[in-house]
Short mmCIF file of C-alpha atoms and ligand atoms in Angstrom, two decimals:
data_model
loop_
_atom_site.label_atom_id
_atom_site.label_comp_id
_atom_site.label_asym_id
_atom_site.label_seq_id
_atom_site.Cartn_x
_atom_site.Cartn_y
_atom_site.Cartn_z
CA MET A 173 83.96 58.83 -90.93
CA LYS A 174 84.19 62.16 -92.75
CA PHE A 175 87.61 63.77 -93.27
CA PHE A 176 88.04 67.51 -92.77
CA ILE A 177 91.36 69.30 -93.09
CA ASP A 178 92.32 71.52 -90.16
CA THR A 179 94.14 74.43 -91.79
CA ALA A 180 93.70 77.78 -93.50
CA ASN A 181 96.56 77.05 -95.91
CA ILE A 182 95.18 77.15 -99.46
CA ASN A 183 97.85 74.88 -100.96
CA GLN A 184 97.29 72.21 -98.33
CA ILE A 185 93.51 72.45 -98.75
CA LYS A 186 93.93 72.00 -102.53
CA GLU A 187 96.31 69.05 -102.06
CA ALA A 188 93.89 67.27 -99.70
CA ASN A 189 90.93 68.08 -101.94
CA ASP A 190 92.78 66.66 -104.97
CA LEU A 191 93.07 63.32 -103.13
CA GLY A 192 89.29 63.06 -103.52
CA VAL A 193 88.61 62.11 -99.90
CA LEU A 194 88.08 65.54 -98.36
CA ASP A 195 84.65 66.34 -96.90
CA GLY A 196 85.24 69.75 -95.34
CA VAL A 197 87.56 72.27 -93.69
CA THR A 198 87.99 73.69 -90.20
CA THR A 199 89.85 76.88 -89.37
CA ASN A 200 90.38 78.90 -86.22
CA PRO A 201 91.91 82.31 -85.46
CA SER A 202 95.32 80.73 -84.77
CA LEU A 203 95.32 78.90 -88.11
CA MET A 204 94.30 82.11 -89.93
CA ALA A 205 97.09 84.05 -88.17
CA LYS A 206 99.58 81.30 -89.13
CA GLU A 207 98.80 82.08 -92.80
CA GLY A 208 99.24 85.82 -92.15
CA ILE A 209 95.55 86.55 -92.86
CA SER A 210 94.60 89.75 -91.01
CA GLY A 211 91.98 92.47 -91.35
CA ARG A 212 88.27 91.65 -91.39
CA ASN A 213 87.82 91.89 -95.17
CA ASN A 214 90.85 89.68 -95.87
CA VAL A 215 89.60 87.12 -93.36
CA LEU A 216 86.13 87.05 -94.96
CA ASP A 217 87.63 86.81 -98.47
CA HIS A 218 89.80 83.91 -97.33
CA TYR A 219 86.75 81.97 -96.11
CA VAL A 220 85.07 82.47 -99.48
CA ASN A 221 88.23 81.28 -101.28
CA ILE A 222 88.23 78.11 -99.17
CA CYS A 223 84.51 77.54 -99.85
CA ASN A 224 85.20 77.82 -103.57
CA ILE A 225 87.75 74.99 -103.37
CA VAL A 226 86.00 72.44 -101.15
CA ASN A 227 82.45 71.27 -101.68
CA GLY A 228 81.59 70.72 -98.01
CA PRO A 229 81.26 72.42 -94.63
CA VAL A 230 83.85 75.13 -93.85
CA SER A 231 84.04 76.19 -90.21
CA ALA A 232 84.60 79.93 -89.66
CA GLU A 233 85.08 81.01 -86.05
CA VAL A 234 83.56 84.06 -84.36
CA ILE A 235 85.92 86.28 -82.41
CA ALA A 236 83.17 87.80 -80.25
CA THR A 237 82.45 86.30 -76.83
CA GLU A 238 79.26 88.22 -75.96
CA PHE A 239 75.87 86.93 -77.18
CA ASN A 240 74.69 89.87 -79.36
CA ALA A 241 78.11 90.37 -80.90
CA MET A 242 78.37 86.62 -81.62
CA ILE A 243 75.00 86.67 -83.38
CA LYS A 244 75.98 89.66 -85.53
CA GLU A 245 79.34 88.13 -86.44
CA GLY A 246 77.93 84.64 -86.98
CA GLU A 247 75.19 85.92 -89.29
CA GLU A 248 77.79 87.83 -91.30
CA LEU A 249 79.89 84.67 -91.62
CA ALA A 250 76.92 82.47 -92.53
CA ALA A 251 75.89 84.93 -95.27
CA LEU A 252 79.29 84.57 -96.98
CA HIS A 253 78.61 81.14 -98.54
CA LYS A 254 76.19 78.23 -98.16
CA ASN A 255 79.06 75.98 -96.93
CA ILE A 256 79.95 78.13 -93.92
CA VAL A 257 79.47 76.59 -90.48
CA VAL A 258 79.68 79.16 -87.67
CA LYS A 259 82.24 78.06 -85.09
CA ILE A 260 81.32 79.10 -81.56
CA PRO A 261 83.39 78.67 -78.38
CA MET A 262 82.07 76.54 -75.51
CA ILE A 263 81.12 79.37 -73.15
CA LYS A 264 77.78 80.43 -71.64
CA ASP A 265 76.98 83.02 -74.33
CA GLY A 266 78.21 80.53 -76.90
CA ILE A 267 75.57 78.01 -75.85
CA LYS A 268 72.89 80.72 -76.15
CA ALA A 269 74.22 81.65 -79.58
CA ILE A 270 74.17 78.00 -80.72
CA LYS A 271 70.53 77.74 -79.62
CA TYR A 272 69.72 80.94 -81.55
CA PHE A 273 71.51 79.78 -84.72
CA SER A 274 69.86 76.36 -84.46
CA SER A 275 66.43 78.06 -84.49
CA LYS A 276 67.48 79.96 -87.64
CA ASN A 277 68.79 76.80 -89.37
CA ILE A 278 72.33 78.18 -89.35
CA LYS A 279 74.89 75.40 -88.87
CA THR A 280 77.27 75.59 -85.90
CA ASN A 281 80.44 73.92 -84.71
CA CYS A 282 80.92 74.17 -80.94
CA THR A 283 84.67 74.43 -80.32
CA LEU A 284 87.12 74.19 -77.42
CA VAL A 285 85.35 71.17 -75.94
CA PHE A 286 87.22 69.20 -73.28
CA SER A 287 84.53 67.33 -71.31
CA ALA A 288 81.41 65.19 -71.69
CA GLY A 289 79.39 67.74 -69.73
CA GLN A 290 80.23 70.42 -72.27
CA ALA A 291 79.26 67.98 -75.05
CA ILE A 292 75.82 67.42 -73.50
CA LEU A 293 75.16 71.17 -73.23
CA ALA A 294 76.17 71.79 -76.86
CA ALA A 295 73.93 68.98 -78.12
CA LYS A 296 71.00 70.23 -76.04
CA ALA A 297 71.49 73.68 -77.60
CA GLY A 298 71.35 72.10 -81.07
CA ALA A 299 74.96 72.32 -82.23
CA THR A 300 75.44 70.78 -85.68
CA MET A 301 78.98 69.65 -84.81
CA LEU A 302 81.03 69.39 -81.64
CA SER A 303 84.82 69.74 -81.54
CA PRO A 304 86.58 67.92 -78.67
CA PHE A 305 90.32 68.77 -78.83
CA ILE A 306 91.89 65.36 -78.37
CA GLY A 307 95.55 66.33 -78.88
CA ARG A 308 95.38 69.05 -76.24
CA ILE A 309 93.74 66.58 -73.84
CA ASP A 310 96.58 64.10 -74.45
CA ASP A 311 99.04 66.98 -73.88
CA SER A 312 97.71 67.32 -70.34
CA SER A 313 98.12 63.55 -69.70
CA TRP A 314 94.39 62.82 -70.00
CA ASN A 315 92.99 60.59 -72.76
CA GLY A 316 91.46 62.36 -75.76
CA ILE A 317 90.22 59.18 -77.45
CA GLN A 318 88.40 58.08 -74.28
CA LEU A 319 86.54 61.39 -74.35
CA ILE A 320 85.47 60.75 -77.97
CA GLU A 321 84.19 57.28 -76.96
CA GLN A 322 82.30 58.76 -74.00
CA ILE A 323 80.63 61.51 -76.05
CA VAL A 324 79.69 59.13 -78.91
CA HIS A 325 78.13 56.80 -76.31
CA ILE A 326 76.11 59.62 -74.69
CA TYR A 327 74.92 60.98 -78.03
CA GLU A 328 73.81 57.48 -79.10
CA ASN A 329 71.89 57.03 -75.82
CA TYR A 330 69.68 60.00 -76.66
CA ASN A 331 69.81 60.07 -80.47
CA PHE A 332 71.39 63.53 -80.41
CA GLU A 333 71.96 64.67 -83.97
CA THR A 334 75.10 66.66 -83.16
CA GLU A 335 78.09 65.19 -85.03
CA VAL A 336 81.26 64.47 -83.05
CA LEU A 337 84.09 66.19 -84.91
CA ALA A 338 87.37 65.03 -83.37
CA ALA A 339 89.78 67.99 -83.47
CA SER A 340 93.36 68.75 -82.44
CA ILE A 341 94.43 65.54 -84.15
CA ARG A 342 98.19 65.13 -84.21
CA THR A 343 98.93 61.72 -85.78
CA PRO A 344 97.60 59.13 -88.25
CA LEU A 345 97.05 56.84 -85.25
CA HIS A 346 94.68 59.45 -83.77
CA ILE A 347 92.63 59.24 -86.99
CA VAL A 348 92.38 55.45 -86.77
CA GLN A 349 91.47 55.61 -83.08
CA CYS A 350 88.78 58.23 -83.80
CA ALA A 351 87.30 55.89 -86.42
CA GLU A 352 87.30 53.01 -83.90
CA ALA A 353 85.66 55.27 -81.31
CA GLY A 354 82.85 56.18 -83.72
CA ALA A 355 83.65 59.87 -84.33
CA HIS A 356 81.49 61.14 -87.19
CA ILE A 357 84.23 63.45 -88.46
CA ALA A 358 87.98 63.85 -87.92
CA THR A 359 89.59 67.19 -88.74
CA CYS A 360 93.26 66.60 -89.42
CA PRO A 361 96.48 68.29 -90.46
CA LEU A 362 97.52 67.31 -94.01
CA ASP A 363 100.54 65.36 -92.67
CA SER A 364 98.29 63.11 -90.58
CA ILE A 365 96.03 62.38 -93.57
CA LEU A 366 99.02 61.57 -95.79
CA GLY A 367 100.53 59.52 -92.95
CA LEU A 368 97.67 57.04 -93.42
CA LEU A 369 99.26 56.06 -96.75
CA LYS A 370 102.47 54.87 -95.20
CA HIS A 371 103.48 51.25 -94.76
CA PRO A 372 106.96 49.87 -95.51
CA LEU A 373 105.50 46.55 -96.76
CA THR A 374 103.52 48.48 -99.37
CA ASP A 375 106.73 50.13 -100.63
CA ILE A 376 108.71 46.85 -100.57
CA GLY A 377 105.84 44.96 -102.26
CA LEU A 378 105.45 47.55 -105.01
CA GLU A 379 109.19 47.61 -105.68
CA LYS A 380 109.15 43.81 -106.08
CA PHE A 381 106.07 43.83 -108.37
CA ILE A 382 107.74 46.38 -110.65
CA ALA A 383 111.08 44.51 -110.62
CA ASP A 384 109.37 41.16 -111.44
CA TYR A 385 107.34 42.80 -114.23
CA LYS A 386 110.54 44.17 -115.73
CA LYS A 387 112.26 40.74 -115.59
CA VAL A 388 109.53 39.13 -117.72
CA GLU A 389 109.23 42.19 -119.93
CA ALA A 390 112.99 42.11 -120.69
O1 G3P B 580 90.85 71.79 -84.65
C1 G3P B 580 91.46 72.37 -83.54
C2 G3P B 580 92.90 72.51 -83.79
O2 G3P B 580 93.19 73.46 -84.76
C3 G3P B 580 93.74 72.69 -82.59
O3 G3P B 580 94.83 71.92 -82.84
O4 G3P B 580 97.11 71.15 -82.58
O5 G3P B 580 96.47 73.51 -81.90
O6 G3P B 580 95.72 71.56 -80.56
P1 G3P B 580 96.11 72.04 -81.92
#
């Protein structure tokens, strides 16, 4: 399973990249706003900065919701850097835009996905990646991981090439469950990635190894 980081924060992107296990980055308008990035030129510059840090796909989301405007914006984003993946919302014009970009060999990430039906449509349109929001599904007392399992199963039935990119991940356990469910990619907050490191027996064991080494050494 590939690891993407779900943030527009440059320090966090660098920290995850320095771990050596980062495969890409996803952003969205809320994450950009959280970093105080505003104004079209600043937003575009920020995407290029991210692309210059991480050697992998970087999702940049269109703001437009009408087909022609999405195409114009998506082409502008795609021209920024070879790593850019154009992120398109799961709406009717979005599906048309994904089909258009697919025919132009421009990579897409279909976002705001909450059902298997939406996943089928996006794959039929030729989306490169699909982002089901598992945390937000859990928030509404449904089961985000079950949706990942269902979509992976459907895509395998028909050899769809669209990659399932589990998004809205909230915990290290979500990451493990996504791996069990066969998600191709998990996009995670830095805390959830670092949370995978944690186990008290590792800390206790290491403390004992060092103490025993010192006893003999002394
Ligand atoms: O990748 C989608 C993500 O940014 C949404 O996460 O926590 O706002 O549901 P969240």
